[in-house]
Amino acid sequence: MALVKREQLPQAVEGALAAAPVTDLHTHIYSAAFGDLLLWGVDELITYHYLIAENFRYTGMPFAQYFRLGKKEQAELIWQNLFLDNSPLSEAQRGVLTTLKRLGLDVAPRNFAAFREFCSSFTAGQYIDKIFATSGVKTVIMTNDPFDARERAVWLAGGHGDKRFQAALRIDPLLNGYDQSYLLLREWGYAVEKRLDAKTVEEIKRFLREWAQRMKALYMAVSLPPTFAVPEDSTRSRLIEECVLPVACELDIPFAMMIGVNKRVNDKLGDAGDSVGKSSVRPLEYMCEKYPENKFLVTMLARENQHELAVTARKFRNLLVFGCWWFMNNPSLVEEITRMRLELLGLSFVPQHSDARILDQLVYKWEHSRRTIGKVLVDKYSDLMATGWTVDEAELGRDIAGLMGDNFWKFVGKKPL
Ligand code: FIX
Ligand code: ZN
């Protein structure tokens, strides 16, 4: 393969990013087998909870009045407030337009009806194919919650067969709400008590084992508040150390922690009402050190935590840092964090996940991320070449394929699916 010249770097990096198959390791999208759990199309795209939050900055409409509207009316209201009455400069606003453009639609006429007509010409299955082809994403990992009745029914009926969609066992109700969720476990035949006695611990491990195997889950995951602590005298801390980590180790799958969410600071906004808080990395140091056979996938929500998270990863090879999560997923912060991670971790991290809740978002979230990550990589390879080091196309392709997915698959010890 030819050596890359410094002046060719922008084109070479852009080409390698475009060619690298993406594994999107955390999303909220579903294969067609999950029915209405899969959100897709322009009305869903424009009523994304990020845009709901932004919408209320421009209107005094009572929150409940908005949520009583039908989906189409909600979409038309947001289109008016966030696109027609105010230029759509935010990341989530621009994302809608990037997606529509990449799907071949002309946004200049601002003809919302035309966007709807385009989407209505697809079935869910056809649209999944279209979005995967347009976004360059090869595999997405879902967020699979066995406590969600609709989702539970799909898995108990045999699951789904679309290998583009891999599973992650999401256990927030177990870890963050055991005093309620244990009643469901009992309903499902697990002999658990509210108090974590020895039998209960074993039955919770059985629940985790059975569901991780049923889903063929690539990892177990939870989102955690800024106050998250392990060890501490709490049910959550005991469940993690006595149930989650032993089963994760037994099944050789990572435990993914998404740390720093302050849930429902404005409850009237629903999913749009969550916020952020600075967390501690002490629990990560404790778990990575005490459980060297366990693997930990971690992303944190506060900008202030990003540096110490990267430093923690330098200390523990069983910790893989991933993504620019939620309020971090904006070009200015993706650039800052990716630059810092490359400087502290080299290539040993996963720079991005989409957190897509609507299928269509794969297009813009990855288009925007490739552009920002590419900009940082050009700088870093340029700095490298300034030392006299040479880089050939194959090495560049190898490095970038690692960032876009191979690093994750190596960490979980599986071949890319
Ligand atoms: O906990 C999570 O998986 C978060 O990503 C979501 O709760 C959040 O609403 C989201 O989609 C952020 O991008
Ligand atoms: Zn998420």
mmCIF file with all atom_site columns, C-alpha atoms in Angstrom, residues 151-271:
data_model
loop_
_atom_site.group_PDB
_atom_site.id
_atom_site.type_symbol
_atom_site.label_atom_id
_atom_site.label_alt_id
_atom_site.label_comp_id
_atom_site.label_asym_id
_atom_site.label_entity_id
_atom_site.label_seq_id
_atom_site.pdbx_PDB_ins_code
_atom_site.Cartn_x
_atom_site.Cartn_y
_atom_site.Cartn_z
_atom_site.occupancy
_atom_site.B_iso_or_equiv
_atom_site.pdbx_formal_charge
_atom_site.auth_seq_id
_atom_site.auth_comp_id
_atom_site.auth_asym_id
_atom_site.auth_atom_id
_atom_site.pdbx_PDB_model_num
ATOM 1   C CA . GLU A 1 151 ? -39.923 -6.050  24.552 1.00 0.00 ? 151 GLU A CA 1
ATOM 2   C CA . ARG A 1 152 ? -40.149 -9.016  26.915 1.00 0.00 ? 152 ARG A CA 1
ATOM 3   C CA . ALA A 1 153 ? -42.868 -10.509 24.746 1.00 0.00 ? 153 ALA A CA 1
ATOM 4   C CA . VAL A 1 154 ? -40.636 -10.418 21.644 1.00 0.00 ? 154 VAL A CA 1
ATOM 5   C CA . TRP A 1 155 ? -37.759 -12.173 23.430 1.00 0.00 ? 155 TRP A CA 1
ATOM 6   C CA . LEU A 1 156 ? -40.031 -14.801 25.027 1.00 0.00 ? 156 LEU A CA 1
ATOM 7   C CA . ALA A 1 157 ? -41.489 -15.501 21.568 1.00 0.00 ? 157 ALA A CA 1
ATOM 8   C CA . GLY A 1 158 ? -37.997 -16.274 20.269 1.00 0.00 ? 158 GLY A CA 1
ATOM 9   C CA . GLY A 1 159 ? -36.415 -12.862 19.688 1.00 0.00 ? 159 GLY A CA 1
ATOM 10  C CA . HIS A 1 160 ? -35.584 -11.461 16.275 1.00 0.00 ? 160 HIS A CA 1
ATOM 11  C CA . GLY A 1 161 ? -33.389 -12.509 13.378 1.00 0.00 ? 161 GLY A CA 1
ATOM 12  C CA . ASP A 1 162 ? -31.779 -9.340  12.073 1.00 0.00 ? 162 ASP A CA 1
ATOM 13  C CA . LYS A 1 163 ? -28.066 -9.629  12.837 1.00 0.00 ? 163 LYS A CA 1
ATOM 14  C CA . ARG A 1 164 ? -27.540 -5.952  12.106 1.00 0.00 ? 164 ARG A CA 1
ATOM 15  C CA . PHE A 1 165 ? -29.188 -5.461  15.520 1.00 0.00 ? 165 PHE A CA 1
ATOM 16  C CA . GLN A 1 166 ? -27.280 -6.962  18.441 1.00 0.00 ? 166 GLN A CA 1
ATOM 17  C CA . ALA A 1 167 ? -28.508 -6.944  22.033 1.00 0.00 ? 167 ALA A CA 1
ATOM 18  C CA . ALA A 1 168 ? -27.392 -5.394  25.302 1.00 0.00 ? 168 ALA A CA 1
ATOM 19  C CA . LEU A 1 169 ? -29.124 -6.398  28.533 1.00 0.00 ? 169 LEU A CA 1
ATOM 20  C CA . ARG A 1 170 ? -30.226 -3.162  30.205 1.00 0.00 ? 170 ARG A CA 1
ATOM 21  C CA . ILE A 1 171 ? -30.784 -3.508  33.956 1.00 0.00 ? 171 ILE A CA 1
ATOM 22  C CA . ASP A 1 172 ? -31.674 -0.056  35.292 1.00 0.00 ? 172 ASP A CA 1
ATOM 23  C CA . PRO A 1 173 ? -34.935 -1.261  36.960 1.00 0.00 ? 173 PRO A CA 1
ATOM 24  C CA . LEU A 1 174 ? -32.966 -3.993  38.761 1.00 0.00 ? 174 LEU A CA 1
ATOM 25  C CA . LEU A 1 175 ? -30.096 -1.818  39.950 1.00 0.00 ? 175 LEU A CA 1
ATOM 26  C CA . ASN A 1 176 ? -31.812 1.549   40.394 1.00 0.00 ? 176 ASN A CA 1
ATOM 27  C CA . GLY A 1 177 ? -35.247 0.366   41.495 1.00 0.00 ? 177 GLY A CA 1
ATOM 28  C CA . TYR A 1 178 ? -34.889 -3.038  43.146 1.00 0.00 ? 178 TYR A CA 1
ATOM 29  C CA . ASP A 1 179 ? -37.489 -2.234  45.805 1.00 0.00 ? 179 ASP A CA 1
ATOM 30  C CA . GLN A 1 180 ? -40.069 -2.283  42.988 1.00 0.00 ? 180 GLN A CA 1
ATOM 31  C CA . SER A 1 181 ? -38.522 -4.570  40.383 1.00 0.00 ? 181 SER A CA 1
ATOM 32  C CA . TYR A 1 182 ? -38.032 -7.506  42.784 1.00 0.00 ? 182 TYR A CA 1
ATOM 33  C CA . LEU A 1 183 ? -41.844 -7.943  42.746 1.00 0.00 ? 183 LEU A CA 1
ATOM 34  C CA . LEU A 1 184 ? -41.709 -8.489  38.986 1.00 0.00 ? 184 LEU A CA 1
ATOM 35  C CA . LEU A 1 185 ? -38.861 -10.977 39.372 1.00 0.00 ? 185 LEU A CA 1
ATOM 36  C CA . ARG A 1 186 ? -41.045 -12.922 41.800 1.00 0.00 ? 186 ARG A CA 1
ATOM 37  C CA . GLU A 1 187 ? -43.935 -12.832 39.283 1.00 0.00 ? 187 GLU A CA 1
ATOM 38  C CA . TRP A 1 188 ? -41.558 -14.290 36.702 1.00 0.00 ? 188 TRP A CA 1
ATOM 39  C CA . GLY A 1 189 ? -40.627 -17.202 38.943 1.00 0.00 ? 189 GLY A CA 1
ATOM 40  C CA . TYR A 1 190 ? -37.416 -15.993 40.583 1.00 0.00 ? 190 TYR A CA 1
ATOM 41  C CA . ALA A 1 191 ? -37.489 -16.715 44.328 1.00 0.00 ? 191 ALA A CA 1
ATOM 42  C CA . VAL A 1 192 ? -36.263 -13.293 45.425 1.00 0.00 ? 192 VAL A CA 1
ATOM 43  C CA . GLU A 1 193 ? -36.887 -11.279 48.574 1.00 0.00 ? 193 GLU A CA 1
ATOM 44  C CA . LYS A 1 194 ? -36.589 -7.519  49.118 1.00 0.00 ? 194 LYS A CA 1
ATOM 45  C CA . ARG A 1 195 ? -33.654 -8.291  51.409 1.00 0.00 ? 195 ARG A CA 1
ATOM 46  C CA . LEU A 1 196 ? -30.650 -9.630  49.515 1.00 0.00 ? 196 LEU A CA 1
ATOM 47  C CA . ASP A 1 197 ? -30.238 -12.959 51.302 1.00 0.00 ? 197 ASP A CA 1
ATOM 48  C CA . ALA A 1 198 ? -28.107 -15.772 49.827 1.00 0.00 ? 198 ALA A CA 1
ATOM 49  C CA . LYS A 1 199 ? -31.008 -17.392 47.935 1.00 0.00 ? 199 LYS A CA 1
ATOM 50  C CA . THR A 1 200 ? -32.076 -14.011 46.499 1.00 0.00 ? 200 THR A CA 1
ATOM 51  C CA . VAL A 1 201 ? -28.553 -13.295 45.283 1.00 0.00 ? 201 VAL A CA 1
ATOM 52  C CA . GLU A 1 202 ? -28.460 -16.639 43.479 1.00 0.00 ? 202 GLU A CA 1
ATOM 53  C CA . GLU A 1 203 ? -31.893 -16.084 41.928 1.00 0.00 ? 203 GLU A CA 1
ATOM 54  C CA . ILE A 1 204 ? -30.914 -12.626 40.670 1.00 0.00 ? 204 ILE A CA 1
ATOM 55  C CA . LYS A 1 205 ? -27.804 -14.160 39.135 1.00 0.00 ? 205 LYS A CA 1
ATOM 56  C CA . ARG A 1 206 ? -30.089 -16.744 37.457 1.00 0.00 ? 206 ARG A CA 1
ATOM 57  C CA . PHE A 1 207 ? -32.255 -13.925 36.073 1.00 0.00 ? 207 PHE A CA 1
ATOM 58  C CA . LEU A 1 208 ? -29.203 -12.114 34.664 1.00 0.00 ? 208 LEU A CA 1
ATOM 59  C CA . ARG A 1 209 ? -27.709 -15.301 33.231 1.00 0.00 ? 209 ARG A CA 1
ATOM 60  C CA . GLU A 1 210 ? -30.968 -16.422 31.593 1.00 0.00 ? 210 GLU A CA 1
ATOM 61  C CA . TRP A 1 211 ? -31.712 -13.062 30.011 1.00 0.00 ? 211 TRP A CA 1
ATOM 62  C CA . ALA A 1 212 ? -28.169 -12.392 28.852 1.00 0.00 ? 212 ALA A CA 1
ATOM 63  C CA . GLN A 1 213 ? -28.178 -15.816 27.182 1.00 0.00 ? 213 GLN A CA 1
ATOM 64  C CA . ARG A 1 214 ? -31.703 -15.413 25.771 1.00 0.00 ? 214 ARG A CA 1
ATOM 65  C CA . MET A 1 215 ? -30.718 -12.102 24.156 1.00 0.00 ? 215 MET A CA 1
ATOM 66  C CA . LYS A 1 216 ? -27.175 -13.198 23.302 1.00 0.00 ? 216 LYS A CA 1
ATOM 67  C CA . ALA A 1 217 ? -26.329 -9.907  24.973 1.00 0.00 ? 217 ALA A CA 1
ATOM 68  C CA . LEU A 1 218 ? -22.938 -8.465  24.093 1.00 0.00 ? 218 LEU A CA 1
ATOM 69  C CA . TYR A 1 219 ? -22.844 -6.640  27.421 1.00 0.00 ? 219 TYR A CA 1
ATOM 70  C CA . MET A 1 220 ? -24.978 -5.705  30.441 1.00 0.00 ? 220 MET A CA 1
ATOM 71  C CA . ALA A 1 221 ? -25.650 -1.987  30.914 1.00 0.00 ? 221 ALA A CA 1
ATOM 72  C CA . VAL A 1 222 ? -26.993 0.564   33.364 1.00 0.00 ? 222 VAL A CA 1
ATOM 73  C CA . SER A 1 223 ? -27.233 4.343   33.560 1.00 0.00 ? 223 SER A CA 1
ATOM 74  C CA . LEU A 1 224 ? -26.184 5.797   36.893 1.00 0.00 ? 224 LEU A CA 1
ATOM 75  C CA . PRO A 1 225 ? -26.578 9.082   38.807 1.00 0.00 ? 225 PRO A CA 1
ATOM 76  C CA . PRO A 1 226 ? -23.727 11.467  39.660 1.00 0.00 ? 226 PRO A CA 1
ATOM 77  C CA . THR A 1 227 ? -23.878 10.096  43.232 1.00 0.00 ? 227 THR A CA 1
ATOM 78  C CA . PHE A 1 228 ? -23.076 6.569   42.042 1.00 0.00 ? 228 PHE A CA 1
ATOM 79  C CA . ALA A 1 229 ? -20.766 4.792   44.464 1.00 0.00 ? 229 ALA A CA 1
ATOM 80  C CA . VAL A 1 230 ? -19.339 1.292   44.855 1.00 0.00 ? 230 VAL A CA 1
ATOM 81  C CA . PRO A 1 231 ? -18.616 0.087   47.458 1.00 0.00 ? 231 PRO A CA 1
ATOM 82  C CA . GLU A 1 232 ? -21.332 1.611   49.573 1.00 0.00 ? 232 GLU A CA 1
ATOM 83  C CA . ASP A 1 233 ? -23.974 0.295   51.963 1.00 0.00 ? 233 ASP A CA 1
ATOM 84  C CA . SER A 1 234 ? -26.702 0.131   49.328 1.00 0.00 ? 234 SER A CA 1
ATOM 85  C CA . THR A 1 235 ? -28.744 -2.450  47.468 1.00 0.00 ? 235 THR A CA 1
ATOM 86  C CA . ARG A 1 236 ? -27.319 -1.246  44.149 1.00 0.00 ? 236 ARG A CA 1
ATOM 87  C CA . SER A 1 237 ? -23.738 -1.656  45.314 1.00 0.00 ? 237 SER A CA 1
ATOM 88  C CA . ARG A 1 238 ? -24.421 -5.160  46.601 1.00 0.00 ? 238 ARG A CA 1
ATOM 89  C CA . LEU A 1 239 ? -26.288 -6.162  43.430 1.00 0.00 ? 239 LEU A CA 1
ATOM 90  C CA . ILE A 1 240 ? -23.357 -5.000  41.301 1.00 0.00 ? 240 ILE A CA 1
ATOM 91  C CA . GLU A 1 241 ? -20.676 -6.771  43.345 1.00 0.00 ? 241 GLU A CA 1
ATOM 92  C CA . GLU A 1 242 ? -22.615 -9.940  44.271 1.00 0.00 ? 242 GLU A CA 1
ATOM 93  C CA . CYS A 1 243 ? -24.737 -10.479 41.147 1.00 0.00 ? 243 CYS A CA 1
ATOM 94  C CA . VAL A 1 244 ? -23.820 -8.431  38.080 1.00 0.00 ? 244 VAL A CA 1
ATOM 95  C CA . LEU A 1 245 ? -20.030 -8.746  38.130 1.00 0.00 ? 245 LEU A CA 1
ATOM 96  C CA . PRO A 1 246 ? -19.933 -12.498 38.884 1.00 0.00 ? 246 PRO A CA 1
ATOM 97  C CA . VAL A 1 247 ? -22.386 -13.252 36.040 1.00 0.00 ? 247 VAL A CA 1
ATOM 98  C CA . ALA A 1 248 ? -20.666 -10.845 33.640 1.00 0.00 ? 248 ALA A CA 1
ATOM 99  C CA . CYS A 1 249 ? -17.370 -12.602 34.385 1.00 0.00 ? 249 CYS A CA 1
ATOM 100 C CA . GLU A 1 250 ? -18.925 -16.059 34.051 1.00 0.00 ? 250 GLU A CA 1
ATOM 101 C CA . LEU A 1 251 ? -20.399 -15.130 30.638 1.00 0.00 ? 251 LEU A CA 1
ATOM 102 C CA . ASP A 1 252 ? -17.285 -13.112 29.705 1.00 0.00 ? 252 ASP A CA 1
ATOM 103 C CA . ILE A 1 253 ? -19.269 -10.013 28.781 1.00 0.00 ? 253 ILE A CA 1
ATOM 104 C CA . PRO A 1 254 ? -18.557 -6.417  29.844 1.00 0.00 ? 254 PRO A CA 1
ATOM 105 C CA . PHE A 1 255 ? -20.534 -4.409  32.350 1.00 0.00 ? 255 PHE A CA 1
ATOM 106 C CA . ALA A 1 256 ? -21.333 -1.029  30.788 1.00 0.00 ? 256 ALA A CA 1
ATOM 107 C CA . MET A 1 257 ? -21.828 1.946   33.062 1.00 0.00 ? 257 MET A CA 1
ATOM 108 C CA . MET A 1 258 ? -23.190 5.258   31.776 1.00 0.00 ? 258 MET A CA 1
ATOM 109 C CA . ILE A 1 259 ? -22.560 7.622   34.637 1.00 0.00 ? 259 ILE A CA 1
ATOM 110 C CA . GLY A 1 260 ? -23.778 11.114  35.459 1.00 0.00 ? 260 GLY A CA 1
ATOM 111 C CA . VAL A 1 261 ? -27.450 11.375  34.575 1.00 0.00 ? 261 VAL A CA 1
ATOM 112 C CA . ASN A 1 262 ? -29.726 13.346  36.871 1.00 0.00 ? 262 ASN A CA 1
ATOM 113 C CA . LYS A 1 263 ? -33.071 11.808  35.981 1.00 0.00 ? 263 LYS A CA 1
ATOM 114 C CA . ARG A 1 264 ? -36.173 13.976  35.525 1.00 0.00 ? 264 ARG A CA 1
ATOM 115 C CA . VAL A 1 265 ? -34.967 17.313  36.876 1.00 0.00 ? 265 VAL A CA 1
ATOM 116 C CA . ASN A 1 266 ? -38.010 18.624  35.032 1.00 0.00 ? 266 ASN A CA 1
ATOM 117 C CA . ASP A 1 267 ? -40.471 15.754  35.221 1.00 0.00 ? 267 ASP A CA 1
ATOM 118 C CA . LYS A 1 268 ? -43.006 17.546  33.011 1.00 0.00 ? 268 LYS A CA 1
ATOM 119 C CA . LEU A 1 269 ? -40.627 17.114  30.054 1.00 0.00 ? 269 LEU A CA 1
ATOM 120 C CA . GLY A 1 270 ? -40.570 13.303  30.254 1.00 0.00 ? 270 GLY A CA 1
ATOM 121 C CA . ASP A 1 271 ? -37.490 11.853  28.517 1.00 0.00 ? 271 ASP A CA 1
#
